[in-house]
mmCIF file of C-alpha atoms and ligand atoms in Angstrom:
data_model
loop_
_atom_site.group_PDB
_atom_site.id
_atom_site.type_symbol
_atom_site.label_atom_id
_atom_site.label_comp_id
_atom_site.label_asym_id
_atom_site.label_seq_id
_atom_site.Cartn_x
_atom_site.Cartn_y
_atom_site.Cartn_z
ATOM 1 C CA UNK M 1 74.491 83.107 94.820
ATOM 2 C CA UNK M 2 72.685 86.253 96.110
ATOM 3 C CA UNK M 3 72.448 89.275 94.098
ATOM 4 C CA UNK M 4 71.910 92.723 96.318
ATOM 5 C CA UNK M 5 73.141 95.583 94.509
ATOM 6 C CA UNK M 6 72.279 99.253 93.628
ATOM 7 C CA UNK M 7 69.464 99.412 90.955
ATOM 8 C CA UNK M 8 71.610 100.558 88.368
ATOM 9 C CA UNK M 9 73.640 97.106 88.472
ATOM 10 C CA UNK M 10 70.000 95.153 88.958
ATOM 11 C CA UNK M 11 69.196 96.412 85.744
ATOM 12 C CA UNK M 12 72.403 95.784 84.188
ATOM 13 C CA UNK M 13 71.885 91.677 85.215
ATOM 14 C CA UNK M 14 68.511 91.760 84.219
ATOM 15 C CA UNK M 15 69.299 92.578 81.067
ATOM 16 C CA UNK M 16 72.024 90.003 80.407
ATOM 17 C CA UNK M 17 70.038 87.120 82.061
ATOM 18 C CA UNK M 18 68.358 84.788 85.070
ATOM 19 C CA UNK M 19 69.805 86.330 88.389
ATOM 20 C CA UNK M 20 69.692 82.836 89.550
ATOM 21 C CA UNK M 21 71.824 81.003 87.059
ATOM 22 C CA UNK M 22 74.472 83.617 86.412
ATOM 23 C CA UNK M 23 77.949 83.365 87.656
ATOM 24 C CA UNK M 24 78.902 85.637 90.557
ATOM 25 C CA UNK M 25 80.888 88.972 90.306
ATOM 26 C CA UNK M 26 82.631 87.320 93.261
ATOM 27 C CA UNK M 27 85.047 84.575 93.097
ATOM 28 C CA UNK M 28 87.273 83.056 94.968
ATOM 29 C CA UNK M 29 89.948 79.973 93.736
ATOM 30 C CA UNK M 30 89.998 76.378 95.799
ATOM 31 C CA UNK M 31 92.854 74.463 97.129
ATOM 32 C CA UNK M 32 95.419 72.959 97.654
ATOM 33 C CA UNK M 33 97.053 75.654 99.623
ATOM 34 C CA UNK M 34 99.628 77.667 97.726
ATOM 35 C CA UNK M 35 103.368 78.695 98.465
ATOM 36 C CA UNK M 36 102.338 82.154 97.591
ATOM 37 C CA UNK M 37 99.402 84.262 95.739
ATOM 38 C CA UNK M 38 99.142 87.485 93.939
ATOM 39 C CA UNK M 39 95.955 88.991 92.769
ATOM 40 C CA UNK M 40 95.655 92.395 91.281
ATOM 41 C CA UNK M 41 93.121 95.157 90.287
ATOM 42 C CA UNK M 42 93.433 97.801 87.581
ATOM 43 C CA UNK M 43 90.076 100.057 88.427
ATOM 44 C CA UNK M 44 86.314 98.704 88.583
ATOM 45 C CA UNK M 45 83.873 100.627 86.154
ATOM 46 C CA UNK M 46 81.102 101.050 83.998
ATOM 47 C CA UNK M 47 82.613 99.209 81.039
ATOM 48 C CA UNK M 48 81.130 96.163 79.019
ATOM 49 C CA UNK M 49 82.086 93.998 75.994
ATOM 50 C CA UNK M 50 80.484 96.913 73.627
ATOM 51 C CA UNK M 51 82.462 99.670 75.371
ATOM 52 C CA UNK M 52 86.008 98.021 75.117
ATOM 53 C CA UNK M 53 86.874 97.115 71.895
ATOM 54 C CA UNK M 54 88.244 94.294 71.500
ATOM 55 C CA UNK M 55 92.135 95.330 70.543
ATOM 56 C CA UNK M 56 91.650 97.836 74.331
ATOM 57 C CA UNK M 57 90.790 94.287 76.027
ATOM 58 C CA UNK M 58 93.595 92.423 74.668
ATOM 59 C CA UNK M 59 95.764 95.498 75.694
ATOM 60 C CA UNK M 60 94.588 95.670 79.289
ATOM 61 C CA UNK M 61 94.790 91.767 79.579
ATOM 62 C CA UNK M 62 98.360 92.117 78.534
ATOM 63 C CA UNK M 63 99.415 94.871 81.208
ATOM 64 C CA UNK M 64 97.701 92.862 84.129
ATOM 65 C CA UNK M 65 99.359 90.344 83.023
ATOM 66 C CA UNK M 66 102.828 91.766 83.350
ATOM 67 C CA UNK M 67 102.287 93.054 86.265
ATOM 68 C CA UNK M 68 101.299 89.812 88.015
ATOM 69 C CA UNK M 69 104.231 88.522 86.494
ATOM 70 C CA UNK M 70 106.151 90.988 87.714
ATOM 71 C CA UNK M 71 104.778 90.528 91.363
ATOM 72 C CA UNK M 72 104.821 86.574 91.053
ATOM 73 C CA UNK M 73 108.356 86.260 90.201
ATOM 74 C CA UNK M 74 109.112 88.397 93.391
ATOM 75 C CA UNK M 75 107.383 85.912 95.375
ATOM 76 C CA UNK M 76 108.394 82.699 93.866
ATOM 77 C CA UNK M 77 112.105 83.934 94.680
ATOM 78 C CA UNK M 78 111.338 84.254 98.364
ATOM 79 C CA UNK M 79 110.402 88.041 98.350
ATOM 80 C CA UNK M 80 107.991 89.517 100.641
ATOM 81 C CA UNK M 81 104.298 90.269 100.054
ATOM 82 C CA UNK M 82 105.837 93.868 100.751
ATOM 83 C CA UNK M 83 108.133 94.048 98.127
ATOM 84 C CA UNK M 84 105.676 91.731 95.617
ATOM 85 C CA UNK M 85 103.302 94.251 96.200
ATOM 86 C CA UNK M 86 105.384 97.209 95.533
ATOM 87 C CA UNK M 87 106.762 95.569 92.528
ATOM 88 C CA UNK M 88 103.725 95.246 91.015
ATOM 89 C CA UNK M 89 101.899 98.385 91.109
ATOM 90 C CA UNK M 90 105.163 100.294 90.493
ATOM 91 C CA UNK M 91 104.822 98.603 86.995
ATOM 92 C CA UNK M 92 100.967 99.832 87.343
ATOM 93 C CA UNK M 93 102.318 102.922 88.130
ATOM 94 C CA UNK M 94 104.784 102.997 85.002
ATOM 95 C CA UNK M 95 101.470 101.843 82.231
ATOM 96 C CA UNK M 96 99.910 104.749 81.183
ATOM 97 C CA UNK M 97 96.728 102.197 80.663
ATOM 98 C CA UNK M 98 95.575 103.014 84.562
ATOM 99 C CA UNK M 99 94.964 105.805 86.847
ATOM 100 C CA UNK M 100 98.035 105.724 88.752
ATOM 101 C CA UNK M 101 101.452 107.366 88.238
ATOM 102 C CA UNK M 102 101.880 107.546 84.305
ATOM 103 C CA UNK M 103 98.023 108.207 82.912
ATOM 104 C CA UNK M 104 96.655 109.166 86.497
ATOM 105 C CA UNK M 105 93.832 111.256 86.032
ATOM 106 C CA UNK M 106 93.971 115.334 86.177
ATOM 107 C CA UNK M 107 92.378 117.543 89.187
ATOM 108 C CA UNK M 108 90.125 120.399 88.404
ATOM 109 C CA UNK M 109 93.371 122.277 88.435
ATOM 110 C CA UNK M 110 94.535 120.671 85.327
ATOM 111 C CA UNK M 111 97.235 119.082 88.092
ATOM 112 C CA UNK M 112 98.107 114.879 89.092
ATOM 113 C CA UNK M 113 97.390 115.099 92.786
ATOM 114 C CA UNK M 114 98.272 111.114 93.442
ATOM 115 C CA UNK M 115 97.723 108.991 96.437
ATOM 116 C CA UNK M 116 99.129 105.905 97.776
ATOM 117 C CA UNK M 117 99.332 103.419 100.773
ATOM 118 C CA UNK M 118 100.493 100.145 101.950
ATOM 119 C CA UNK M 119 99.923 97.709 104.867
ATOM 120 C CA UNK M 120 101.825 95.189 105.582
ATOM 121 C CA UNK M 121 99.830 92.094 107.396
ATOM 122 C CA UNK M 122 102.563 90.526 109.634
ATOM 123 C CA UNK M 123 102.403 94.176 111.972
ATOM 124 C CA UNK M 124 99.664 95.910 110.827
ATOM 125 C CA UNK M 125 102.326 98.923 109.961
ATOM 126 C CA UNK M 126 101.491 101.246 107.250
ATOM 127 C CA UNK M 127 101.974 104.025 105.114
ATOM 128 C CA UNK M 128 100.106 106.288 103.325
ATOM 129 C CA UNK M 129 100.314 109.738 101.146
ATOM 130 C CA UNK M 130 98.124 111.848 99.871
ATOM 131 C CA UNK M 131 98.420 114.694 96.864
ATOM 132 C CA UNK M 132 101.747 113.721 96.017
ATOM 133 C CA UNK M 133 103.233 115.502 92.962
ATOM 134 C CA UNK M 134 106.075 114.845 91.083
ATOM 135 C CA UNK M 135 107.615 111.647 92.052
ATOM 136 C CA UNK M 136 107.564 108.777 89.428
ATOM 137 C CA UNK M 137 106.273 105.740 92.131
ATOM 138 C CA UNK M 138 103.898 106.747 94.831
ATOM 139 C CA UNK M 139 103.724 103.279 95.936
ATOM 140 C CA UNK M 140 107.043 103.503 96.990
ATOM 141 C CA UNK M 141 107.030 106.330 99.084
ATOM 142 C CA UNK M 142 104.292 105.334 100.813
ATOM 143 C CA UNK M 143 106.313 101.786 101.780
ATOM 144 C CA UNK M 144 109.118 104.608 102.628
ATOM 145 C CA UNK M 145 106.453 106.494 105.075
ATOM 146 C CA UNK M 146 105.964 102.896 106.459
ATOM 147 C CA UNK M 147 109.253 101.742 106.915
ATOM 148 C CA UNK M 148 111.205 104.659 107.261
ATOM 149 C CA UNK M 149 109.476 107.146 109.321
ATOM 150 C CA UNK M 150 107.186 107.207 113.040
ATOM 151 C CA UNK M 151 104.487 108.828 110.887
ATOM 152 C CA UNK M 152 101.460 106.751 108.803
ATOM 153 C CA UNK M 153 99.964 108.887 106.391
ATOM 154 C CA UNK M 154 102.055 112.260 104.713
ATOM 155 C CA UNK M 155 99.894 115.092 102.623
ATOM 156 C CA UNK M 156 100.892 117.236 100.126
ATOM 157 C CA UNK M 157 103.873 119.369 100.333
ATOM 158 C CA UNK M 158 105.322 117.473 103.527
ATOM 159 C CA UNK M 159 104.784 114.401 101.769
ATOM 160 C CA UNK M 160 106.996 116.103 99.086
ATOM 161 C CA UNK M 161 109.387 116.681 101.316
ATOM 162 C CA UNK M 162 109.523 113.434 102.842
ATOM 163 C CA UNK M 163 109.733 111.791 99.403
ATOM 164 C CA UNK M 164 112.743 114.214 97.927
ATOM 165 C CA UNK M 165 114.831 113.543 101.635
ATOM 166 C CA UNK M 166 114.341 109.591 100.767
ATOM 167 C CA UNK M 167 116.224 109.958 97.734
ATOM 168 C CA UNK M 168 112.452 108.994 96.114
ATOM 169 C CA UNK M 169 112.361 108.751 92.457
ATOM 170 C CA UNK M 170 111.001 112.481 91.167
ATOM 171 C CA UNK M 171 109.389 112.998 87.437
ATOM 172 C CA UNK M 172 108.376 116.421 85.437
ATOM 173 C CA UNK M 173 104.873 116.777 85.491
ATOM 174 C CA UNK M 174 104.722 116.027 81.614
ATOM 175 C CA UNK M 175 105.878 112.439 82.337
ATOM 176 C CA UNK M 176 102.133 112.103 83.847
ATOM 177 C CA UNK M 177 100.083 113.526 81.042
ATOM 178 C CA UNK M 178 98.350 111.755 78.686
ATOM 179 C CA UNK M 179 96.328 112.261 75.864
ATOM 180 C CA UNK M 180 93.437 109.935 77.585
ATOM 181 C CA UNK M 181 93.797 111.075 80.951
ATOM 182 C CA UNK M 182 93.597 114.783 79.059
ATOM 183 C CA UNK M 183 90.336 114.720 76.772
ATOM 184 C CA UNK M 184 88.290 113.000 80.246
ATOM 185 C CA UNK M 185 89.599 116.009 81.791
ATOM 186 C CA UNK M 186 88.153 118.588 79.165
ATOM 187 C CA UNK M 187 85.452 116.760 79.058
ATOM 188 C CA UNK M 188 84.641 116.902 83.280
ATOM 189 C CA UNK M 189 85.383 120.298 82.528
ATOM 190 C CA UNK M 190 82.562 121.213 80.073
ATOM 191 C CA UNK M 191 79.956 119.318 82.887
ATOM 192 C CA UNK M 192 81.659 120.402 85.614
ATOM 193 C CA UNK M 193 81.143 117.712 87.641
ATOM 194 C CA UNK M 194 83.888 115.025 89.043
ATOM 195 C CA UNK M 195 82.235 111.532 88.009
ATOM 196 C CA UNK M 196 84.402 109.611 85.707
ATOM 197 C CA UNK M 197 85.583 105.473 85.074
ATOM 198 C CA UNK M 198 88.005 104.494 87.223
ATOM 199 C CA UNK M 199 91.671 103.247 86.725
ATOM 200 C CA UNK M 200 92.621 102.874 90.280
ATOM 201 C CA UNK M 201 95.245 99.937 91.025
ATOM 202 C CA UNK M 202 96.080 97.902 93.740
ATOM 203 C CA UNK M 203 97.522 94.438 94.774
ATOM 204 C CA UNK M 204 97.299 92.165 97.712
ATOM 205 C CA UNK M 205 99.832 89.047 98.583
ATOM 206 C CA UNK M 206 100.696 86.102 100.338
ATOM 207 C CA UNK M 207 104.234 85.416 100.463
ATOM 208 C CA UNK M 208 105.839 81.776 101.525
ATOM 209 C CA UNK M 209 105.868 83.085 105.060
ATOM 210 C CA UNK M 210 102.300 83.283 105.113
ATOM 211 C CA UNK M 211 102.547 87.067 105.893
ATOM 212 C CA UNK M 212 100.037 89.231 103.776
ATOM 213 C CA UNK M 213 100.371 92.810 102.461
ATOM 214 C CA UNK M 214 98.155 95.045 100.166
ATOM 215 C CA UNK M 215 98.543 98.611 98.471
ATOM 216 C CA UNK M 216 96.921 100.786 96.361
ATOM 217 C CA UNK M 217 97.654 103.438 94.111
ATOM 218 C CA UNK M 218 95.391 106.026 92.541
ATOM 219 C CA UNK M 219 95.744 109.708 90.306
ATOM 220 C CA UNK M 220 91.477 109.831 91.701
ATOM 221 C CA UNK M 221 88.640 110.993 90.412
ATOM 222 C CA UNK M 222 89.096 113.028 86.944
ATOM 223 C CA UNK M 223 88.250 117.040 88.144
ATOM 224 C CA UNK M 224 88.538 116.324 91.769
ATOM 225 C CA UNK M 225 88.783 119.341 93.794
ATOM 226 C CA UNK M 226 92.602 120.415 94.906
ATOM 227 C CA UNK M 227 93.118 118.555 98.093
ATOM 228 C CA UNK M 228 90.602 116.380 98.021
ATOM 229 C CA UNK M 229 91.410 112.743 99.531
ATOM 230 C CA UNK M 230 89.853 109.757 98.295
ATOM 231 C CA UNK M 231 89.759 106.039 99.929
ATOM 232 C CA UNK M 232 92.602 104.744 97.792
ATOM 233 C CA UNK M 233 95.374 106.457 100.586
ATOM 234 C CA UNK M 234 93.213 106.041 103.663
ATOM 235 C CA UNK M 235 93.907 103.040 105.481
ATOM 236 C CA UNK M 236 90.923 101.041 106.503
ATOM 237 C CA UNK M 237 89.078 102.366 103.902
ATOM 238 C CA UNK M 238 91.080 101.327 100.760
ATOM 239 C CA UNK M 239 93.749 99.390 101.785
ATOM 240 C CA UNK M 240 93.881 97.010 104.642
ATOM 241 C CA UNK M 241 96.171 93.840 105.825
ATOM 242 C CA UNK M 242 96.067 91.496 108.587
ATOM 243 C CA UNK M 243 97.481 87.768 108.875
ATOM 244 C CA UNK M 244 94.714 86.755 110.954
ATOM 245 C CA UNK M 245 92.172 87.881 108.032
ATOM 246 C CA UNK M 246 92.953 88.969 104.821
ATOM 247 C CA UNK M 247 94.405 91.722 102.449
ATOM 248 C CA UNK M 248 92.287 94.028 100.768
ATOM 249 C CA UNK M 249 92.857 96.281 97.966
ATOM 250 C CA UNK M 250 89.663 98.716 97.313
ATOM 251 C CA UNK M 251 88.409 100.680 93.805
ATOM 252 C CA UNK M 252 85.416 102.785 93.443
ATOM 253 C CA UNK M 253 84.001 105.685 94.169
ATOM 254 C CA UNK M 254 86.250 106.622 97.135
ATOM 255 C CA UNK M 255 83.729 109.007 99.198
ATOM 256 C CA UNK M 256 81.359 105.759 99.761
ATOM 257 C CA UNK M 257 84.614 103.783 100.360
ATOM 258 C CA UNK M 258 85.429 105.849 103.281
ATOM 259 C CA UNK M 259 82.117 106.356 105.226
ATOM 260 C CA UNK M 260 81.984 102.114 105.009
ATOM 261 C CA UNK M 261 85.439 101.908 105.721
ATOM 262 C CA UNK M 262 85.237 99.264 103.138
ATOM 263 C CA UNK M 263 88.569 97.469 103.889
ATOM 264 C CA UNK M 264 88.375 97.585 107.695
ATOM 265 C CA UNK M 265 84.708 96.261 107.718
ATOM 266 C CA UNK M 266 85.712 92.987 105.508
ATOM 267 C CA UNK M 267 88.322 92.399 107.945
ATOM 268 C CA UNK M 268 85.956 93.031 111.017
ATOM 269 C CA UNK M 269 83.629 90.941 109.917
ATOM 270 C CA UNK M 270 85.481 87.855 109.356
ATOM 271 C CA UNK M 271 87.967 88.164 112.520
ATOM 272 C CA UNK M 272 84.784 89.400 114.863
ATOM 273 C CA UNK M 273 82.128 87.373 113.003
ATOM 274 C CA UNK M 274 83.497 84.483 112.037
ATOM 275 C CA UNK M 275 82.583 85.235 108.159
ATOM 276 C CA UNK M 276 84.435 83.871 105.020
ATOM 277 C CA UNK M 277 86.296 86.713 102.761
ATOM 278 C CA UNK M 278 84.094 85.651 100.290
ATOM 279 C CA UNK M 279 81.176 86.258 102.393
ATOM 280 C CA UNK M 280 82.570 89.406 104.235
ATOM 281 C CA UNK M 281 83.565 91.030 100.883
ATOM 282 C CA UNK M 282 80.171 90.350 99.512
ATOM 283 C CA UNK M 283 78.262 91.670 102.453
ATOM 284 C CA UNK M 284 80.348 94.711 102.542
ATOM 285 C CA UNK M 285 80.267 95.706 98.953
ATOM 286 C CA UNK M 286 76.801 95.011 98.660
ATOM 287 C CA UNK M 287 75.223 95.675 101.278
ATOM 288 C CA UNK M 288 77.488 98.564 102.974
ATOM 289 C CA UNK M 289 78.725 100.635 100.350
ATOM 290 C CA UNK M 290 76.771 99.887 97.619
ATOM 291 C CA UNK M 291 73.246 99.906 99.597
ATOM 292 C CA UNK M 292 74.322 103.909 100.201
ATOM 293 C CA UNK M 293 75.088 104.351 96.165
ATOM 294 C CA UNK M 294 78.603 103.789 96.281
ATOM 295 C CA UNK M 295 80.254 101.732 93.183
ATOM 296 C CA UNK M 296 83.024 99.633 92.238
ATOM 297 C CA UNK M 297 85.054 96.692 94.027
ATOM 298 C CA UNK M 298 87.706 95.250 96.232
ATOM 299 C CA UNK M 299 90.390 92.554 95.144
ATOM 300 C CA UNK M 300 91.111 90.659 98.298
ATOM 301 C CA UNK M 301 93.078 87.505 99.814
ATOM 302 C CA UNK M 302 93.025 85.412 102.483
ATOM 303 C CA UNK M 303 95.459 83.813 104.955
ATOM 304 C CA UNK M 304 95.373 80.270 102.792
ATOM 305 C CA UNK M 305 96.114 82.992 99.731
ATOM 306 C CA UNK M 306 92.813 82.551 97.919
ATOM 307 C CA UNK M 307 92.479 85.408 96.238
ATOM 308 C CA UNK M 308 88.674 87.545 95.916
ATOM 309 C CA UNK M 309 86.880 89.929 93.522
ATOM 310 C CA UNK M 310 83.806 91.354 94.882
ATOM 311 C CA UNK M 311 82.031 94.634 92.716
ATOM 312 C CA UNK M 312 78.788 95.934 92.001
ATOM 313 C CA UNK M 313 80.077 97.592 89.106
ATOM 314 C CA UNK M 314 79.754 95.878 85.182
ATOM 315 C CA UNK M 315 83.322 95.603 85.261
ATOM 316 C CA UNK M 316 86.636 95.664 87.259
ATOM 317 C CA UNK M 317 89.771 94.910 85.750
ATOM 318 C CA UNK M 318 91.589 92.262 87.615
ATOM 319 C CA UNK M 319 93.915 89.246 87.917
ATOM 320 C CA UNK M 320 95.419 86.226 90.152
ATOM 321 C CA UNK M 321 98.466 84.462 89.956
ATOM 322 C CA UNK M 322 99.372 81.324 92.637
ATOM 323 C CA UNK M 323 102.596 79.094 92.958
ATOM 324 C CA UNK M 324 100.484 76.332 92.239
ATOM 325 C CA UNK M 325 98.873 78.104 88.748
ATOM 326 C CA UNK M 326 98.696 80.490 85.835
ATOM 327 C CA UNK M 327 97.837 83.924 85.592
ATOM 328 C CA UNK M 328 94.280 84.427 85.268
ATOM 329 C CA UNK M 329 92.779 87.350 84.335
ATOM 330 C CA UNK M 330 88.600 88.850 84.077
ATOM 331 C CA UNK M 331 88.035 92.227 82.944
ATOM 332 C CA UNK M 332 83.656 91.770 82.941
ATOM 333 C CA UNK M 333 81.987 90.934 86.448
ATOM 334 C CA UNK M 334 80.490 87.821 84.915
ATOM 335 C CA UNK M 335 84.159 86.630 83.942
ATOM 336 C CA UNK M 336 85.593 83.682 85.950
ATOM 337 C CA UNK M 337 89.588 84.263 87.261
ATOM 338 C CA UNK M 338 90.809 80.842 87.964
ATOM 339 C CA UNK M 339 94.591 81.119 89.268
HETATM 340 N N1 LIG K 1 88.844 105.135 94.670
HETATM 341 C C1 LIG K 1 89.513 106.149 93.901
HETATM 342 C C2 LIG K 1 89.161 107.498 94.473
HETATM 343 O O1 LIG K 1 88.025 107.715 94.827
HETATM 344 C C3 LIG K 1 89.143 106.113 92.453
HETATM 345 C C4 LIG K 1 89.294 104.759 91.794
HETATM 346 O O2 LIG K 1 89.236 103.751 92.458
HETATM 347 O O3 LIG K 1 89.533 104.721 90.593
HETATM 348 O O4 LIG K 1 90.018 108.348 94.508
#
């Protein structure tokens, strides 16, 4: 396996062994074929074995592992990757663990500004919003932009708006504040400066159709600016779905996200180049977004429902369910996630 990455994560594998030997941050599962797949991300990041205690691992294994639950059971009972994938991160959405909905990260305003989107792979429709406040599940009024209206991507107050005349879910802003979420503010605020972990989540799916879908969900960076836009709602940058390629669910630093169009450029380069998602993942993360600085990772899936993880960061927290498996779930780069 090939190791390009930014210097910062060559010296990280360095230091923890041979480049040669060592098991790739990307993996993808074997056959047979499943009925359906699920995999899931909860945020890539700078985090290692000594910076997550062991009782915050066993607590963020147990969440993704809900959550694919959550999504699997939709699928196993004939759901859509749609709805599988808006079951899922709405439970995302709900655990105050990750930086969407409940715990989603505060803007230099001392505000939740949150963003959202979905594509669904059989049509290539979508939906998108961006600096969304007070509605409980962002998720699902960006599959409400997608299903219910002519438009693609909402902002702000007319995504408000949109949301309140769907009969959307609302919540006070206390329902998003945390205590975590809080003291990463305050401290962005004494260094004034917006670079923080991530806690992004996102989900992609293969239902028994063989249709695929992906979303994403995101409070952004900790201190953003008010207004700012990050990959997580932009389609082709953090989200993408296609049946003829794959799903794609993106986490990182979401200015480098955008100007590689992460999403869009795996697809492109396995329905235009013939490349593997494995490959195409790779290639883009590495070599795309990460050769500019950019960090963090993708989950992603392909038609056959094998699901991806491709980062350049230390970490990304992530999982993958199939019909034909268990939930399997790798928090470290170097962890395997069998489904
Ligand atoms: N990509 C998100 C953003 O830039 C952050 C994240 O993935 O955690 O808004």
């Amino acid at each position: 396996m090939r190791w390009t990455c930014p210097l910062g994560f060559s010296l990280f594998l360095i230091a923890c062994g041979p480049t040669t030997e060592s098991p790739s941050p990307t993996e993808e599962a074997g056959s047979p074929t499943p009925e359906w797949s699920l995999a899931i991300h909860g945020g890539a990041g700078h985090f290692d074995t000594e910076r997550l205690s062991p009782d915050q691992q066993a607590a963020y294994r147990a969440s993704l592992t809900l959550a694919l639950r959550t999504g699997g059971a939709v699928l196993e009972a004939g759901g859509s990757a749609v709805d599988a994938v808006v079951a899922t991160i709405s439970v995302m959405e709900d655990d105050s663990l990750f930086n969407a909905g409940r715990g989603a990260v505060y803007t230099a305003s001392g505000v939740h500004e949150l963003d959202a989107s979905i594509m669904n792979g059989a049509d290539r429709n979508c939906g998108a919003i961006t600096g969304l406040q007070g509605f409980r599940h962002p998720i699902q009024v960006a599959r409400q932009v997608m299903e219910e209206s002519e438009h693609v991507f909402f902002s702000g107050h007319g995504a408000e708006e949109f949301a309140s005349a769907m009969g959307a879910e609302p919540a006070e802003a206390g329902w998003f504040d945390t205590k975590k979420a809080h003291d990463r503010y305050l401290k962005a605020l004494d260094r004034d400066t917006t670079r923080e972990k991530f806690g992004t989540v996102g989900c992609v799916a293969l239902d028994r159709e063989g249709h695929l879908a992906a979303g994403t969900s995101t409070g952004g960076m900790t201190y953003k600016r008010h207004g700012r836009i990050g990959d997580s709602p932009v389609i082709g940058a953090g989200t993408w779905a296609d049946d003829r390629t794959c799903a794609i669910s993106a986490t990182g630093w979401g200015e480098y996200f955008i100007r590689t169009a992460v999403a869009h450029d795996i697809h492109a380069r396995m329905l235009h180049g013939g490349e593997t998602l494995d490959e195409a993942a790779e290639r883009t993360i590495q070599d795309e977004m990460g050769a500019l600085g950019g960090d963090g990772g993708i989950v992603g899936m392909d038609r056959e429902g094998s699901p991806t993880f491709s980062m350049n960061t230390p970490g990304m927290f992530r999982g993958a369910w199939q019909s034909n498996g268990e939930p399997a779930i790798g928090l470290f780069a170097t962890d395997e996630v069998e489904p």
